[in-house]
Amino acid sequence: MDRKDRRGAEPTGRPEHKKTEREEHSVLAAKKGADRQQPAEPATAAPAPPAGRPDTGAKNGESAVRPPRRSKAGTTGGQGKKKAKPRSRAKKKPARTRRPLLLALLEATCLTITAVTAIMVLLGLAAERFSGTRFFTSLLPFALGVFGLVVVASLSLFAWLRLRRWLLARSPWLPSVLAVACVAGVGVLVVQGQFYWAFGHFRTLVGGRAEAGRVTLTHQVFAAYRRLDPAQLHTLIARAQPYTRDIDQAAAAFGLDPDLLHGVAATESSFLPRPSSDGGQGLFQLTRVPDEVTALAGRHLGIAPRVDDHRHNGFLAAATLRYYLKQMQNDLFLGLLAYNIGPKNGGLRFIMQQYGAMDFVTIQPYLQQLPRDYPIRVLSHALAFRLYRSEGKLLAYEEGLNAVRIQQLGVPGL
């Protein structure tokens, strides 16, 4: 009985096992078809297992298809999300070298100014002390003084470098502060006029013959100003007030000192614009103006200039003076002299060529007294206008330190 029952049960179990395997294959086929129909991202194929090793991907009825691997950038199959940016590393801040460089530049500039000023003062004092032509009393002592100056400068530089190290050990600001204090002290002495005479001798030492002639003529101007009547000067300044604006504009148009142009008007007409016996007209007593000068003044005015108009007269005078200054290579004394002589007798340039004169000093013996004195009179009046403009009053040349103050202001145009 038992054996028959077993034999009868065996054929019934086998078909059931086969049916289960078919169902599993149909389920897998259905899943594959569903995956093909869905718009899913393509999965990367799993690599084939090596030979001799069973495929463990399909166990217990699971699919042998492995899930797609993620790429290094974190996306599936190289698509989808964008590649993540790497984290930026914090940049190291550069060393702060700007401040030490600025402090060193300030220190070097101040020391250079101090050293150059000291050299000019010492050379000027040496030139005054040892002036002359003798070898043992003038030339040799001056040469030894220059050598001593070089030695002192070298020792001073060495001492400053040692002092600088000591100062830097305490604060990086101390060398620059000390250098600024040095140049400030030098500036105070210069403004107060302590080095004025030394600078004057230094200019004479370097300028030579030309500077010596300029200094001589400049002192002639100072002496002429000293002899002027203060009451007459105040009268001229009061008369000039209505014309000051036009004269200043004319001077600015042709690059001239306005006080110089005031001095020309004061010498020519005393600011009383009326015709003269020699044919001069207006504030500047113009007679014959070169055609190119008239055209140049007309371009600045915008219309054809008229001599009887005060404003036009000033522009014509400024253009004429600039014309003669250019002709005399910007020599102020010769330019004023040429302005006064005008084009008659061929002008000043022809006279200088005729007599072989080279400058204002050598031409004076060949001129009459009036034109020879003309530049000095113009510049002395111009100096008075400069003093009134800068100081608000006229200074007496012989009182106190007024001479030093006036010489520091200088002659207009020089």
Short mmCIF file of C-alpha atoms in Angstrom, two decimals:
data_model
loop_
_atom_site.label_atom_id
_atom_site.label_comp_id
_atom_site.label_asym_id
_atom_site.label_seq_id
_atom_site.Cartn_x
_atom_site.Cartn_y
_atom_site.Cartn_z
CA MET A 1 0.00 0.00 0.00
CA ASP A 2 2.59 2.37 0.98
CA ARG A 3 4.72 1.82 -2.06
CA LYS A 4 1.75 2.22 -4.42
CA ASP A 5 0.82 5.41 -2.72
CA ARG A 6 4.33 6.69 -3.09
CA ARG A 7 4.51 5.77 -6.72
CA GLY A 8 1.21 7.41 -7.37
CA ALA A 9 2.34 10.56 -5.64
CA GLU A 10 5.62 10.98 -7.52
CA PRO A 11 4.22 11.81 -10.95
CA THR A 12 1.93 14.42 -9.47
CA GLY A 13 4.85 16.34 -7.75
CA ARG A 14 7.11 16.72 -10.75
CA PRO A 15 4.73 18.67 -12.93
CA GLU A 16 4.21 21.13 -10.06
CA HIS A 17 7.98 21.76 -9.81
CA LYS A 18 8.26 22.39 -13.54
CA LYS A 19 5.36 24.77 -13.40
CA THR A 20 7.07 26.82 -10.75
CA GLU A 21 10.23 27.26 -12.82
CA ARG A 22 8.18 28.38 -15.83
CA GLU A 23 6.40 30.93 -13.68
CA GLU A 24 9.70 32.32 -12.51
CA HIS A 25 10.97 32.68 -16.06
CA SER A 26 7.77 34.43 -17.09
CA VAL A 27 8.08 36.84 -14.16
CA LEU A 28 11.65 37.67 -15.10
CA ALA A 29 10.63 38.22 -18.75
CA ALA A 30 7.81 40.52 -17.62
CA LYS A 31 10.21 42.54 -15.50
CA LYS A 32 12.64 42.89 -18.38
CA GLY A 33 9.86 44.10 -20.66
CA ALA A 34 8.69 46.60 -18.10
CA ASP A 35 12.25 47.92 -17.71
CA ARG A 36 12.54 48.39 -21.48
CA GLN A 37 9.27 50.31 -21.67
CA GLN A 38 10.15 52.70 -18.79
CA PRO A 39 12.40 55.72 -19.71
CA ALA A 40 14.88 54.88 -17.06
CA GLU A 41 18.52 55.79 -17.26
CA PRO A 42 20.63 53.13 -18.95
CA ALA A 43 22.34 50.94 -16.45
CA THR A 44 25.90 49.95 -16.83
CA ALA A 45 26.34 46.29 -17.57
CA ALA A 46 27.84 44.25 -14.79
CA PRO A 47 31.18 42.73 -15.62
CA ALA A 48 31.21 39.01 -16.38
CA PRO A 49 32.39 36.85 -13.50
CA PRO A 50 35.72 35.21 -13.98
CA ALA A 51 35.84 31.70 -15.31
CA GLY A 52 35.35 28.94 -12.79
CA ARG A 53 33.51 31.19 -10.29
CA PRO A 54 29.70 30.90 -10.07
CA ASP A 55 27.54 33.91 -10.58
CA THR A 56 26.22 34.87 -7.18
CA GLY A 57 24.08 37.69 -8.48
CA ALA A 58 20.96 35.51 -8.92
CA LYS A 59 20.19 33.74 -5.72
CA ASN A 60 16.85 32.68 -4.41
CA GLY A 61 15.09 33.71 -7.60
CA GLU A 62 16.64 37.25 -7.76
CA SER A 63 17.57 38.90 -11.01
CA ALA A 64 21.12 38.54 -12.21
CA VAL A 65 21.18 42.15 -13.40
CA ARG A 66 23.23 44.26 -10.98
CA PRO A 67 22.30 47.84 -10.10
CA PRO A 68 24.31 50.48 -11.95
CA ARG A 69 27.42 51.70 -10.22
CA ARG A 70 27.87 55.33 -9.33
CA SER A 71 30.58 57.25 -11.01
CA LYS A 72 33.29 59.08 -9.09
CA ALA A 73 31.43 62.34 -9.49
CA GLY A 74 28.41 60.86 -7.69
CA THR A 75 26.11 60.44 -10.77
CA THR A 76 24.57 57.29 -12.23
CA GLY A 77 26.11 56.27 -15.52
CA GLY A 78 27.90 59.61 -15.95
CA GLN A 79 24.61 61.55 -16.31
CA GLY A 80 22.22 63.40 -14.05
CA LYS A 81 23.64 65.80 -11.47
CA LYS A 82 26.48 68.15 -12.33
CA LYS A 83 29.97 67.49 -11.19
CA ALA A 84 30.52 68.84 -7.69
CA LYS A 85 33.07 71.63 -7.42
CA PRO A 86 36.02 70.95 -5.18
CA ARG A 87 36.27 73.03 -2.05
CA SER A 88 38.47 76.05 -2.48
CA ARG A 89 41.35 76.27 -0.09
CA ALA A 90 41.79 79.44 1.90
CA LYS A 91 44.43 81.64 0.23
CA LYS A 92 47.28 82.78 2.34
CA LYS A 93 47.42 86.53 2.85
CA PRO A 94 50.58 88.13 1.42
CA ALA A 95 53.05 89.54 3.85
CA ARG A 96 52.52 93.14 4.73
CA THR A 97 55.50 94.73 2.99
CA ARG A 98 53.85 97.93 1.79
CA ARG A 99 54.18 99.86 5.03
CA PRO A 100 57.93 99.23 5.49
CA LEU A 101 58.55 100.27 1.88
CA LEU A 102 56.63 103.54 2.34
CA LEU A 103 58.47 104.30 5.55
CA ALA A 104 61.82 103.61 3.89
CA LEU A 105 60.89 105.84 0.95
CA LEU A 106 59.86 108.67 3.29
CA GLU A 107 63.07 108.31 5.25
CA ALA A 108 65.26 108.35 2.13
CA THR A 109 63.46 111.40 0.69
CA CYS A 110 63.83 113.43 3.89
CA LEU A 111 67.48 112.51 4.31
CA THR A 112 68.21 113.42 0.69
CA ILE A 113 66.61 116.87 1.08
CA THR A 114 68.54 117.48 4.29
CA ALA A 115 71.85 116.36 2.81
CA VAL A 116 71.48 118.39 -0.41
CA THR A 117 70.54 121.52 1.53
CA ALA A 118 73.51 121.07 3.87
CA ILE A 119 75.89 120.62 0.92
CA MET A 120 74.68 123.80 -0.81
CA VAL A 121 74.94 125.82 2.42
CA LEU A 122 78.43 124.57 3.28
CA LEU A 123 79.73 125.12 -0.26
CA GLY A 124 78.23 128.62 -0.27
CA LEU A 125 79.87 129.46 3.05
CA ALA A 126 83.18 128.07 1.81
CA ALA A 127 82.93 130.10 -1.40
CA GLU A 128 82.33 133.27 0.65
CA ARG A 129 85.13 132.53 3.12
CA PHE A 130 87.79 131.55 0.57
CA SER A 131 86.82 133.79 -2.37
CA GLY A 132 89.74 135.03 -4.39
CA THR A 133 92.28 133.92 -6.98
CA ARG A 134 95.35 133.13 -4.86
CA PHE A 135 96.32 129.50 -4.55
CA PHE A 136 97.29 129.20 -0.89
CA THR A 137 94.71 131.57 0.53
CA SER A 138 91.69 130.76 -1.67
CA LEU A 139 91.91 127.81 -4.05
CA LEU A 140 93.71 125.28 -1.83
CA PRO A 141 91.61 125.94 1.31
CA PHE A 142 88.44 125.64 -0.74
CA ALA A 143 89.57 122.28 -2.20
CA LEU A 144 90.46 121.03 1.29
CA GLY A 145 87.05 122.15 2.49
CA VAL A 146 85.34 120.10 -0.25
CA PHE A 147 87.43 117.06 0.72
CA GLY A 148 86.49 117.52 4.36
CA LEU A 149 82.83 117.76 3.33
CA VAL A 150 83.06 114.37 1.59
CA VAL A 151 84.65 112.79 4.68
CA VAL A 152 82.02 114.27 7.00
CA ALA A 153 79.23 113.07 4.72
CA SER A 154 80.60 109.50 4.72
CA LEU A 155 80.95 109.45 8.51
CA SER A 156 77.45 110.87 8.90
CA LEU A 157 76.00 108.14 6.70
CA PHE A 158 77.79 105.44 8.70
CA ALA A 159 76.56 106.94 11.98
CA TRP A 160 72.99 107.11 10.67
CA LEU A 161 73.01 103.43 9.67
CA ARG A 162 74.08 102.41 13.18
CA LEU A 163 71.54 104.72 14.76
CA ARG A 164 68.87 103.35 12.44
CA ARG A 165 69.43 99.80 13.67
CA TRP A 166 69.03 100.96 17.25
CA LEU A 167 65.84 102.85 16.39
CA LEU A 168 64.32 99.95 14.44
CA ALA A 169 64.84 97.65 17.45
CA ARG A 170 62.47 99.93 19.39
CA SER A 171 59.94 100.91 16.74
CA PRO A 172 59.77 100.75 12.91
CA TRP A 173 58.46 104.32 12.88
CA LEU A 174 61.36 106.01 14.67
CA PRO A 175 63.83 106.36 11.70
CA SER A 176 61.18 108.00 9.51
CA VAL A 177 60.02 110.29 12.32
CA LEU A 178 63.58 111.45 12.98
CA ALA A 179 64.20 112.04 9.24
CA VAL A 180 61.01 114.14 8.98
CA ALA A 181 62.11 116.15 12.02
CA CYS A 182 65.46 116.88 10.33
CA VAL A 183 63.91 118.13 7.10
CA ALA A 184 61.36 120.19 9.07
CA GLY A 185 64.19 121.90 10.97
CA VAL A 186 65.98 122.68 7.73
CA GLY A 187 62.77 124.08 6.25
CA VAL A 188 62.27 126.41 9.21
CA LEU A 189 65.81 127.77 8.86
CA VAL A 190 65.33 128.30 5.13
CA VAL A 191 62.03 130.15 5.57
CA GLN A 192 63.52 132.39 8.26
CA GLY A 193 66.30 133.43 5.86
CA GLN A 194 69.18 131.91 7.84
CA PHE A 195 70.72 130.38 4.71
CA TYR A 196 69.89 133.14 2.24
CA TRP A 197 73.41 134.53 1.91
CA ALA A 198 74.92 131.07 1.71
CA PHE A 199 72.51 130.17 -1.12
CA GLY A 200 73.44 133.40 -2.89
CA HIS A 201 77.15 132.58 -2.79
CA PHE A 202 76.41 129.03 -3.95
CA ARG A 203 74.55 130.39 -7.00
CA THR A 204 77.48 132.66 -7.77
CA LEU A 205 79.89 129.74 -7.37
CA VAL A 206 77.97 127.54 -9.82
CA GLY A 207 76.61 130.22 -12.18
CA GLY A 208 79.96 131.89 -12.71
CA ARG A 209 80.09 134.97 -14.91
CA ALA A 210 76.41 134.91 -15.88
CA GLU A 211 75.28 134.70 -12.27
CA ALA A 212 77.66 137.45 -11.24
CA GLY A 213 76.20 139.78 -13.87
CA ARG A 214 72.65 138.89 -12.84
CA VAL A 215 73.40 139.58 -9.18
CA THR A 216 74.89 142.96 -10.09
CA LEU A 217 71.83 144.00 -12.10
CA THR A 218 69.49 142.69 -9.42
CA HIS A 219 71.14 144.87 -6.80
CA GLN A 220 70.77 147.82 -9.15
CA VAL A 221 67.02 147.16 -9.11
CA PHE A 222 66.97 146.96 -5.30
CA ALA A 223 68.92 150.21 -5.06
CA ALA A 224 66.52 151.93 -7.51
CA TYR A 225 63.52 150.76 -5.44
CA ARG A 226 65.17 152.14 -2.30
CA ARG A 227 65.38 155.60 -3.96
CA LEU A 228 61.72 155.68 -5.05
CA ASP A 229 59.37 158.07 -3.25
CA PRO A 230 56.82 156.06 -1.19
CA ALA A 231 54.12 158.72 -1.69
CA GLN A 232 54.47 158.55 -5.48
CA LEU A 233 54.40 154.75 -5.36
CA HIS A 234 51.12 154.79 -3.42
CA THR A 235 49.70 157.21 -6.00
CA LEU A 236 50.69 154.87 -8.85
CA ILE A 237 49.18 151.86 -7.07
CA ALA A 238 45.90 153.73 -6.57
CA ARG A 239 45.81 154.77 -10.24
CA ALA A 240 46.45 151.19 -11.35
CA GLN A 241 43.40 149.73 -9.60
CA PRO A 242 40.89 150.29 -12.47
CA TYR A 243 43.26 148.57 -14.94
CA THR A 244 44.54 145.72 -12.75
CA ARG A 245 42.10 143.10 -14.01
CA ASP A 246 42.79 143.77 -17.71
CA ILE A 247 46.56 143.83 -17.15
CA ASP A 248 46.47 140.55 -15.22
CA GLN A 249 44.47 138.88 -18.01
CA ALA A 250 46.89 140.13 -20.65
CA ALA A 251 49.88 138.88 -18.64
CA ALA A 252 48.27 135.46 -18.18
CA ALA A 253 47.47 135.22 -21.90
CA PHE A 254 51.14 135.62 -22.88
CA GLY A 255 52.83 133.96 -19.91
CA LEU A 256 54.21 137.09 -18.26
CA ASP A 257 54.45 138.15 -14.63
CA PRO A 258 51.53 140.57 -13.96
CA ASP A 259 53.71 142.73 -11.69
CA LEU A 260 56.22 143.04 -14.53
CA LEU A 261 53.49 144.31 -16.86
CA HIS A 262 52.33 146.76 -14.15
CA GLY A 263 55.91 148.04 -13.94
CA VAL A 264 55.97 148.67 -17.70
CA ALA A 265 52.71 150.64 -17.54
CA ALA A 266 53.93 152.65 -14.53
CA THR A 267 57.15 153.57 -16.33
CA GLU A 268 55.50 154.35 -19.67
CA SER A 269 52.42 156.37 -18.66
CA SER A 270 52.21 156.49 -14.84
CA PHE A 271 48.72 154.99 -15.45
CA LEU A 272 47.58 158.18 -17.18
CA PRO A 273 46.60 156.91 -20.66
CA ARG A 274 47.02 159.87 -22.96
CA PRO A 275 48.82 160.45 -26.27
CA SER A 276 52.45 161.55 -25.99
CA SER A 277 54.56 163.83 -28.17
CA ASP A 278 56.48 160.93 -29.71
CA GLY A 279 53.28 159.18 -30.89
CA GLY A 280 52.81 156.76 -27.98
CA GLN A 281 49.22 155.85 -27.09
CA GLY A 282 47.44 154.28 -24.14
CA LEU A 283 48.68 152.84 -20.88
CA PHE A 284 51.77 151.37 -22.50
CA GLN A 285 52.51 154.22 -24.94
CA LEU A 286 52.59 151.95 -27.97
CA THR A 287 53.96 153.42 -31.21
CA ARG A 288 54.86 150.87 -33.87
CA VAL A 289 53.67 147.33 -33.21
CA PRO A 290 54.91 144.53 -35.51
CA ASP A 291 52.20 143.05 -37.71
CA GLU A 292 52.62 139.52 -36.35
CA VAL A 293 52.23 140.87 -32.81
CA THR A 294 48.99 142.63 -33.76
CA ALA A 295 47.65 139.42 -35.31
CA LEU A 296 48.60 137.41 -32.21
CA ALA A 297 46.86 139.85 -29.87
CA GLY A 298 43.79 139.82 -32.13
CA ARG A 299 43.54 136.02 -31.85
CA HIS A 300 43.46 136.29 -28.05
CA LEU A 301 40.93 139.14 -28.07
CA GLY A 302 38.75 137.68 -30.79
CA ILE A 303 38.62 140.99 -32.68
CA ALA A 304 41.05 143.39 -34.32
CA PRO A 305 42.80 145.25 -31.47
CA ARG A 306 42.65 149.03 -31.14
CA VAL A 307 45.43 150.97 -29.48
CA ASP A 308 43.05 153.49 -27.88
CA ASP A 309 41.18 150.73 -25.97
CA HIS A 310 42.74 150.12 -22.55
CA ARG A 311 42.15 146.37 -22.61
CA HIS A 312 43.40 146.04 -26.19
CA ASN A 313 46.38 148.23 -25.36
CA GLY A 314 47.36 145.87 -22.55
CA PHE A 315 47.11 142.79 -24.78
CA LEU A 316 49.17 144.50 -27.50
CA ALA A 317 51.84 145.47 -24.95
CA ALA A 318 52.01 141.94 -23.51
CA ALA A 319 52.30 140.42 -27.00
CA THR A 320 55.02 142.94 -27.94
CA LEU A 321 57.05 142.27 -24.79
CA ARG A 322 56.77 138.51 -25.33
CA TYR A 323 57.91 139.00 -28.94
CA TYR A 324 61.07 140.87 -27.90
CA LEU A 325 61.83 138.47 -25.04
CA LYS A 326 61.79 135.61 -27.52
CA GLN A 327 64.03 137.61 -29.83
CA MET A 328 66.52 138.18 -26.98
CA GLN A 329 66.45 134.52 -25.86
CA ASN A 330 64.38 135.32 -22.73
CA ASP A 331 66.95 137.76 -21.31
CA LEU A 332 64.71 140.05 -19.25
CA PHE A 333 66.96 143.12 -19.32
CA LEU A 334 67.60 142.87 -23.05
CA GLY A 335 63.90 142.15 -23.73
CA LEU A 336 62.81 145.29 -21.87
CA LEU A 337 65.50 147.31 -23.63
CA ALA A 338 64.35 146.03 -27.03
CA TYR A 339 60.72 146.86 -26.10
CA ASN A 340 61.76 150.44 -25.32
CA ILE A 341 63.89 150.93 -28.44
CA GLY A 342 61.35 149.31 -30.76
CA PRO A 343 62.02 148.58 -34.43
CA LYS A 344 63.75 151.88 -35.17
CA ASN A 345 67.38 151.77 -36.37
CA GLY A 346 67.01 148.04 -36.92
CA GLY A 347 66.14 147.32 -33.29
CA LEU A 348 68.34 146.25 -30.43
CA ARG A 349 69.50 143.04 -32.09
CA PHE A 350 71.03 144.98 -35.00
CA ILE A 351 72.79 147.37 -32.57
CA MET A 352 74.28 144.48 -30.60
CA GLN A 353 75.51 142.78 -33.77
CA GLN A 354 77.00 146.07 -34.98
CA TYR A 355 79.05 146.66 -31.82
CA GLY A 356 79.70 143.03 -30.88
CA ALA A 357 77.83 143.27 -27.56
CA MET A 358 76.72 139.98 -26.02
CA ASP A 359 74.56 140.94 -23.01
CA PHE A 360 73.06 143.85 -21.14
CA VAL A 361 76.31 144.73 -19.38
CA THR A 362 78.35 145.02 -22.58
CA ILE A 363 75.65 146.96 -24.51
CA GLN A 364 75.26 149.70 -21.90
CA PRO A 365 78.30 151.81 -22.97
CA TYR A 366 76.85 152.12 -26.50
CA LEU A 367 73.44 153.38 -25.39
CA GLN A 368 72.22 156.75 -24.20
CA GLN A 369 71.35 157.28 -20.57
CA LEU A 370 67.54 157.04 -20.94
CA PRO A 371 67.21 153.65 -22.71
CA ARG A 372 70.10 152.20 -20.71
CA ASP A 373 68.28 152.96 -17.45
CA TYR A 374 64.87 151.82 -18.74
CA PRO A 375 64.95 148.14 -17.56
CA ILE A 376 66.05 149.18 -14.05
CA ARG A 377 63.19 151.66 -13.71
CA VAL A 378 60.62 149.15 -14.97
CA LEU A 379 61.79 146.43 -12.60
CA SER A 380 61.97 148.74 -9.58
CA HIS A 381 58.31 149.70 -10.12
CA ALA A 382 57.42 146.06 -10.72
CA LEU A 383 59.08 145.19 -7.40
CA ALA A 384 56.90 147.77 -5.66
CA PHE A 385 53.74 146.18 -7.11
CA ARG A 386 54.91 142.73 -6.05
CA LEU A 387 55.53 143.92 -2.48
CA TYR A 388 52.11 145.54 -2.30
CA ARG A 389 50.43 142.44 -3.71
CA SER A 390 52.17 140.00 -1.33
CA GLU A 391 52.64 142.11 1.83
CA GLY A 392 49.72 144.53 1.52
CA LYS A 393 52.07 147.46 1.97
CA LEU A 394 55.38 148.88 0.77
CA LEU A 395 58.45 147.97 2.82
CA ALA A 396 61.28 150.42 3.50
CA TYR A 397 64.35 148.70 2.11
CA GLU A 398 66.77 150.05 4.75
CA GLU A 399 64.72 149.19 7.85
CA GLY A 400 65.37 146.06 9.91
CA LEU A 401 65.45 142.85 7.89
CA ASN A 402 63.35 144.30 5.07
CA ALA A 403 66.28 144.07 2.67
CA VAL A 404 66.51 140.31 3.21
CA ARG A 405 62.74 139.93 2.88
CA ILE A 406 62.64 141.95 -0.36
CA GLN A 407 65.54 140.02 -1.85
CA GLN A 408 63.81 136.76 -0.95
CA LEU A 409 60.70 137.86 -2.86
CA GLY A 410 62.92 138.59 -5.84
CA VAL A 411 62.55 140.78 -8.88
CA PRO A 412 59.46 140.06 -11.01
CA GLY A 413 60.36 138.30 -14.23
CA LEU A 414 63.77 137.01 -13.07
#
